[in-house]
């Protein structure tokens, strides 16, 4: 069993029974004198939280551990200096507490501080290998003294039985509550989960006047005590199997009821914190109320003993930091942490019985690590393939990973199960195809690699290739993953990350929403991983739509969940440390061999929500204004105050660039208003007016080309490692680069046409005038950077796209009606529509009448509407023209009006996001360029500088890895907090 037998519990009700404990009381006294009382007297804790509940319960329950961590942190912070007692073993509750304290120390304790305000006291009952206390965080460096800031160890509880350990802990808690005569410390026990032995611990605590906070909603003993408090006659025959998976004999049940009744009699010492529906900071209020009630009861009972005690108040000896508590309205969570998760007792029950048997045998295999690891992996594999998410969470908390062999098996089993399910459906519909939709999607995307994936041969490698091929990225291996792999914890970290990333990718391919949530929380680089997962699911949804609309919608909803998750994480990161958030957004990260900077990855795949997120906008403002206040008026003023900073800002480059561009356009405009001559006959003044625009256009085009081919030309660090062809196509999708390319072609045509002597220079004037028009359009980009004019440009751009779509709809009708007119209006003679010069083709005459009829022109003298004409008009032409005008005016014009109205509303709704996206495009362009394209002339120097910097970067890899580790830890912490903001993803 996984609880203390009731006979042992019933026989131990006091401290005098523990013969083994008496010999270890000196260790408690030594510990208190060494760590509790310091020389300066300033390190004494104001509050002590004793967290209990470590168990091997065979009925797992998922609950929001980040909410418990935040509640404990808020209470410990409010108390000023606090101690947190924990078992300190690699079990769930101890790991949660250890992780919480590490996060607090990492985020809130200054690096130059010798001690943390919150300290963890580890009291293990057996020897603990520190390598097992791993929390999915990168390992500490050997020279890192972080542990000394917060960790205290008391080893007196080792090698004790469960009941003896409880009595030892109770002795420590009682001693800390009254360390010396007339000295008092607030000690509160916190019960989370727990076996039945935890009930005896609570009973002994309240018997010794130690208040207890029960965390409701965590399962086990905590939920049993909560239920007994709210129900006069609890049905233990129902509660024990549901909470512990056990039944007790009658004598044991009677003893348990007796303990529960005793705790109920001490109800004033017990408080309940509803983890699901109460605010984290209300936990502090419950703790304070319990301490006040407990001390008031003690004072009332001691007032008769001594008159001196009447004037003594225990509350005066504690130093509460009440001003640090910020009350806010309670946040209400769903009734379950993972509302769509399965119950531990879901059918088939053989999984529950197998899990209980596994827990019983796990400890017996501790001497054979290989066998134990094999059993662990088999159980996790079974939980994954059975979608038993409650057990998956429990097994992941035990740091169980899958090997490469089991990853292969995971894909094989999943494909087989989906195929069977699909086969049953297809047989019902008399169809022969037996492949599932998911298998069809993978086959359609991956080709030959999907075959290896389905067969379970190097599944994760082939899955990575499929993703890389789907997103069209180059294969990149992150060298930092293998860096500094000299410790066991580092090797364990790499193994765990391989398992987590493999399972996450599998959960995306097979649309396992809840499993992907658990995996994403634990993988490294959560922000970038969430972005890549969003795009992968979008691509899978697009392919699935060819086969099954319903599954495509489900995958698309999964993609939206990841996108919201990323935005929520950006919120929490930005609130904690904005500069680190900017670094994360602008740092090269690698997941599934896809390397990119997160914000540029979102830009490449047009994730408007991410680009327009306030954190991304703040990043853009920092780059655009070079850290100055993001306002044009204040920026202009800062040119006087901070000239060196303002002149290096991207916005100054941009403004100066387009001011010079405007001057060049004015020069060329003046040139077109003067008589044209050949280059030999033109004056130097006129040549300078003309050549300036040609040079500008050429340099502009070359700059755009360098942006596309920058990795080849300068060997500089790329924002994304996408394949060059797709990167080039993405760059061409930019309207302004398209204008630049067109202007370059017109500049070449204008230059060549001016070299030939003619009388009127008509052709040259046409090319020059077209070049001027498109150059003005290209220069109008200066207005896009402003919020109002930029939003207006978004309307023009997207409405013009809609106009082209409308023309495609009407062009066939116009051509058909035009040919009808011409065939009946002219005599029986052949017509050549494309003979002669292109501007004299008959085709233009054919579409002339129906085209202008769209705008209300009737052509009554030609089509027979006028009675004043004497010539005969075929009545069929008049009838068709009347019907065409009727349809065109009432239907087509009304249709395009409604289409434009709908498009206007859609663009209006997203205009700000689209404008921010366009603004990001400008900022990304000008990060690598100077005004007037002078950096094109300096490209050889730039190439040499980046070549030298590449050698210097290799020498700084150790420091880069340190910074990388810091950002990983920060993301890991904030990912857990951001999950509570994601609707439907908890």
mmCIF file of C-alpha atoms in Angstrom, residues 592-759:
data_model
loop_
_atom_site.group_PDB
_atom_site.id
_atom_site.type_symbol
_atom_site.label_atom_id
_atom_site.label_comp_id
_atom_site.label_asym_id
_atom_site.label_seq_id
_atom_site.Cartn_x
_atom_site.Cartn_y
_atom_site.Cartn_z
ATOM 1 C CA UNK A 592 12.975 20.501 -34.820
ATOM 2 C CA UNK A 593 16.047 21.702 -36.777
ATOM 3 C CA UNK A 594 14.179 24.858 -37.839
ATOM 4 C CA UNK A 595 16.140 27.951 -36.917
ATOM 5 C CA UNK A 596 14.816 31.511 -36.890
ATOM 6 C CA UNK A 597 14.305 34.545 -34.737
ATOM 7 C CA UNK A 598 10.778 34.242 -33.262
ATOM 8 C CA UNK A 599 9.531 37.661 -34.317
ATOM 9 C CA UNK A 600 10.849 37.238 -37.869
ATOM 10 C CA UNK A 601 9.369 33.753 -38.042
ATOM 11 C CA UNK A 602 5.969 35.257 -37.186
ATOM 12 C CA UNK A 603 6.574 37.925 -39.840
ATOM 13 C CA UNK A 604 7.421 35.382 -42.543
ATOM 14 C CA UNK A 605 4.234 33.425 -41.938
ATOM 15 C CA UNK A 606 2.054 36.531 -41.547
ATOM 16 C CA UNK A 607 0.959 35.985 -37.952
ATOM 17 C CA UNK A 608 -0.654 39.409 -37.630
ATOM 18 C CA UNK A 609 -1.763 38.835 -34.023
ATOM 19 C CA UNK A 610 1.810 38.211 -32.919
ATOM 20 C CA UNK A 611 3.326 41.096 -34.883
ATOM 21 C CA UNK A 612 0.641 43.519 -33.637
ATOM 22 C CA UNK A 613 0.970 42.330 -30.029
ATOM 23 C CA UNK A 614 1.881 45.175 -27.621
ATOM 24 C CA UNK A 615 5.186 43.470 -26.809
ATOM 25 C CA UNK A 616 6.112 43.253 -30.494
ATOM 26 C CA UNK A 617 5.029 46.851 -30.987
ATOM 27 C CA UNK A 618 7.221 47.884 -28.051
ATOM 28 C CA UNK A 619 10.133 46.000 -29.646
ATOM 29 C CA UNK A 620 9.507 47.846 -32.917
ATOM 30 C CA UNK A 621 9.348 51.190 -31.123
ATOM 31 C CA UNK A 622 12.642 50.491 -29.397
ATOM 32 C CA UNK A 623 14.333 49.692 -32.706
ATOM 33 C CA UNK A 624 12.604 52.507 -34.579
ATOM 34 C CA UNK A 625 13.293 55.287 -32.073
ATOM 35 C CA UNK A 626 16.538 53.808 -30.708
ATOM 36 C CA UNK A 627 15.196 53.645 -27.159
ATOM 37 C CA UNK A 628 13.812 57.197 -27.142
ATOM 38 C CA UNK A 629 10.177 58.083 -26.407
ATOM 39 C CA UNK A 630 8.092 56.693 -29.315
ATOM 40 C CA UNK A 631 6.608 59.961 -30.508
ATOM 41 C CA UNK A 632 7.584 62.014 -33.572
ATOM 42 C CA UNK A 633 7.346 65.399 -31.894
ATOM 43 C CA UNK A 634 9.416 64.310 -28.915
ATOM 44 C CA UNK A 635 11.872 62.570 -31.206
ATOM 45 C CA UNK A 636 12.495 65.765 -33.159
ATOM 46 C CA UNK A 637 13.054 67.559 -29.871
ATOM 47 C CA UNK A 638 15.484 64.818 -28.793
ATOM 48 C CA UNK A 639 17.641 65.531 -31.837
ATOM 49 C CA UNK A 640 18.757 68.627 -29.933
ATOM 50 C CA UNK A 641 18.946 66.938 -26.536
ATOM 51 C CA UNK A 642 20.425 63.558 -27.549
ATOM 52 C CA UNK A 643 21.812 64.098 -31.064
ATOM 53 C CA UNK A 644 24.055 61.012 -31.167
ATOM 54 C CA UNK A 645 21.208 58.690 -30.106
ATOM 55 C CA UNK A 646 18.561 60.276 -32.316
ATOM 56 C CA UNK A 647 20.736 60.390 -35.440
ATOM 57 C CA UNK A 648 21.404 56.639 -35.166
ATOM 58 C CA UNK A 649 17.693 55.781 -34.898
ATOM 59 C CA UNK A 650 16.050 53.887 -37.739
ATOM 60 C CA UNK A 651 13.320 56.483 -38.054
ATOM 61 C CA UNK A 652 15.924 59.178 -38.746
ATOM 62 C CA UNK A 653 17.453 57.034 -41.496
ATOM 63 C CA UNK A 654 14.011 56.407 -42.935
ATOM 64 C CA UNK A 655 12.988 60.057 -42.874
ATOM 65 C CA UNK A 656 16.276 61.281 -44.350
ATOM 66 C CA UNK A 657 16.130 58.565 -47.017
ATOM 67 C CA UNK A 658 12.715 59.642 -48.271
ATOM 68 C CA UNK A 659 13.477 63.345 -47.991
ATOM 69 C CA UNK A 660 16.391 62.792 -50.366
ATOM 70 C CA UNK A 661 14.170 60.569 -52.527
ATOM 71 C CA UNK A 662 11.623 63.389 -52.724
ATOM 72 C CA UNK A 663 14.317 65.828 -53.821
ATOM 73 C CA UNK A 664 15.419 63.436 -56.578
ATOM 74 C CA UNK A 665 11.798 63.100 -57.771
ATOM 75 C CA UNK A 666 11.387 66.872 -57.934
ATOM 76 C CA UNK A 667 14.572 67.102 -59.994
ATOM 77 C CA UNK A 668 13.291 64.443 -62.405
ATOM 78 C CA UNK A 669 9.877 66.139 -62.611
ATOM 79 C CA UNK A 670 11.561 69.368 -63.686
ATOM 80 C CA UNK A 671 13.605 67.396 -66.214
ATOM 81 C CA UNK A 672 10.421 65.999 -67.868
ATOM 82 C CA UNK A 673 9.050 69.531 -68.319
ATOM 83 C CA UNK A 674 12.065 70.497 -70.466
ATOM 84 C CA UNK A 675 12.693 69.511 -74.117
ATOM 85 C CA UNK A 676 14.351 66.111 -74.503
ATOM 86 C CA UNK A 677 17.575 65.675 -76.420
ATOM 87 C CA UNK A 678 20.175 62.961 -76.740
ATOM 88 C CA UNK A 679 22.827 62.550 -74.066
ATOM 89 C CA UNK A 680 25.473 64.102 -76.333
ATOM 90 C CA UNK A 681 23.406 67.260 -76.774
ATOM 91 C CA UNK A 682 22.162 67.610 -73.174
ATOM 92 C CA UNK A 683 23.822 69.965 -70.695
ATOM 93 C CA UNK A 684 25.402 68.782 -67.475
ATOM 94 C CA UNK A 685 22.560 70.382 -65.521
ATOM 95 C CA UNK A 686 19.875 68.429 -67.353
ATOM 96 C CA UNK A 687 21.938 65.234 -67.165
ATOM 97 C CA UNK A 688 22.234 65.562 -63.380
ATOM 98 C CA UNK A 689 18.463 66.010 -63.100
ATOM 99 C CA UNK A 690 17.881 62.810 -65.059
ATOM 100 C CA UNK A 691 20.753 60.566 -63.995
ATOM 101 C CA UNK A 692 20.053 61.154 -60.264
ATOM 102 C CA UNK A 693 16.820 59.139 -60.442
ATOM 103 C CA UNK A 694 18.447 56.372 -62.511
ATOM 104 C CA UNK A 695 21.244 56.005 -59.977
ATOM 105 C CA UNK A 696 18.805 56.135 -57.054
ATOM 106 C CA UNK A 697 16.524 53.513 -58.621
ATOM 107 C CA UNK A 698 19.453 51.217 -59.400
ATOM 108 C CA UNK A 699 20.860 51.471 -55.879
ATOM 109 C CA UNK A 700 17.389 50.913 -54.432
ATOM 110 C CA UNK A 701 16.928 47.796 -56.521
ATOM 111 C CA UNK A 702 20.392 46.529 -55.600
ATOM 112 C CA UNK A 703 19.613 47.112 -51.913
ATOM 113 C CA UNK A 704 16.443 45.043 -52.202
ATOM 114 C CA UNK A 705 18.425 42.338 -53.955
ATOM 115 C CA UNK A 706 21.024 42.367 -51.180
ATOM 116 C CA UNK A 707 18.274 41.930 -48.585
ATOM 117 C CA UNK A 708 17.163 38.783 -50.362
ATOM 118 C CA UNK A 709 20.669 37.468 -50.996
ATOM 119 C CA UNK A 710 22.244 38.969 -47.880
ATOM 120 C CA UNK A 711 23.308 35.631 -46.439
ATOM 121 C CA UNK A 712 25.257 34.893 -49.627
ATOM 122 C CA UNK A 713 26.649 38.366 -50.275
ATOM 123 C CA UNK A 714 27.753 39.352 -46.754
ATOM 124 C CA UNK A 715 27.676 35.990 -44.952
ATOM 125 C CA UNK A 716 25.834 37.753 -42.155
ATOM 126 C CA UNK A 717 23.489 36.226 -39.607
ATOM 127 C CA UNK A 718 20.087 35.534 -41.101
ATOM 128 C CA UNK A 719 16.830 36.272 -39.333
ATOM 129 C CA UNK A 720 15.418 32.961 -40.573
ATOM 130 C CA UNK A 721 17.082 29.950 -42.169
ATOM 131 C CA UNK A 722 14.406 29.425 -44.769
ATOM 132 C CA UNK A 723 15.287 28.098 -48.198
ATOM 133 C CA UNK A 724 16.526 30.853 -50.483
ATOM 134 C CA UNK A 725 13.925 30.297 -53.173
ATOM 135 C CA UNK A 726 10.996 30.681 -50.801
ATOM 136 C CA UNK A 727 12.674 33.590 -49.058
ATOM 137 C CA UNK A 728 13.032 35.264 -52.449
ATOM 138 C CA UNK A 729 9.346 34.661 -53.254
ATOM 139 C CA UNK A 730 8.377 36.062 -49.877
ATOM 140 C CA UNK A 731 10.391 39.200 -50.594
ATOM 141 C CA UNK A 732 8.699 39.540 -53.976
ATOM 142 C CA UNK A 733 5.361 39.461 -52.209
ATOM 143 C CA UNK A 734 6.277 42.906 -50.909
ATOM 144 C CA UNK A 735 4.428 45.578 -52.905
ATOM 145 C CA UNK A 736 7.238 48.102 -52.456
ATOM 146 C CA UNK A 737 9.895 45.716 -53.713
ATOM 147 C CA UNK A 738 7.686 44.978 -56.714
ATOM 148 C CA UNK A 739 7.500 48.716 -57.398
ATOM 149 C CA UNK A 740 11.281 48.904 -57.024
ATOM 150 C CA UNK A 741 11.807 46.125 -59.551
ATOM 151 C CA UNK A 742 9.370 47.758 -61.989
ATOM 152 C CA UNK A 743 11.066 51.137 -61.527
ATOM 153 C CA UNK A 744 14.434 49.529 -62.256
ATOM 154 C CA UNK A 745 13.112 48.066 -65.528
ATOM 155 C CA UNK A 746 11.589 51.421 -66.507
ATOM 156 C CA UNK A 747 14.835 53.194 -65.622
ATOM 157 C CA UNK A 748 16.760 50.851 -67.941
ATOM 158 C CA UNK A 749 14.157 51.335 -70.695
ATOM 159 C CA UNK A 750 14.220 55.136 -70.248
ATOM 160 C CA UNK A 751 18.007 55.230 -70.371
ATOM 161 C CA UNK A 752 18.188 53.113 -73.531
ATOM 162 C CA UNK A 753 15.355 54.928 -75.311
ATOM 163 C CA UNK A 754 17.082 58.286 -74.783
ATOM 164 C CA UNK A 755 20.159 57.148 -76.662
ATOM 165 C CA UNK A 756 18.399 57.112 -80.045
ATOM 166 C CA UNK A 757 17.867 60.437 -81.906
ATOM 167 C CA UNK A 758 14.219 61.092 -82.865
ATOM 168 C CA UNK A 759 12.137 64.167 -83.606
#
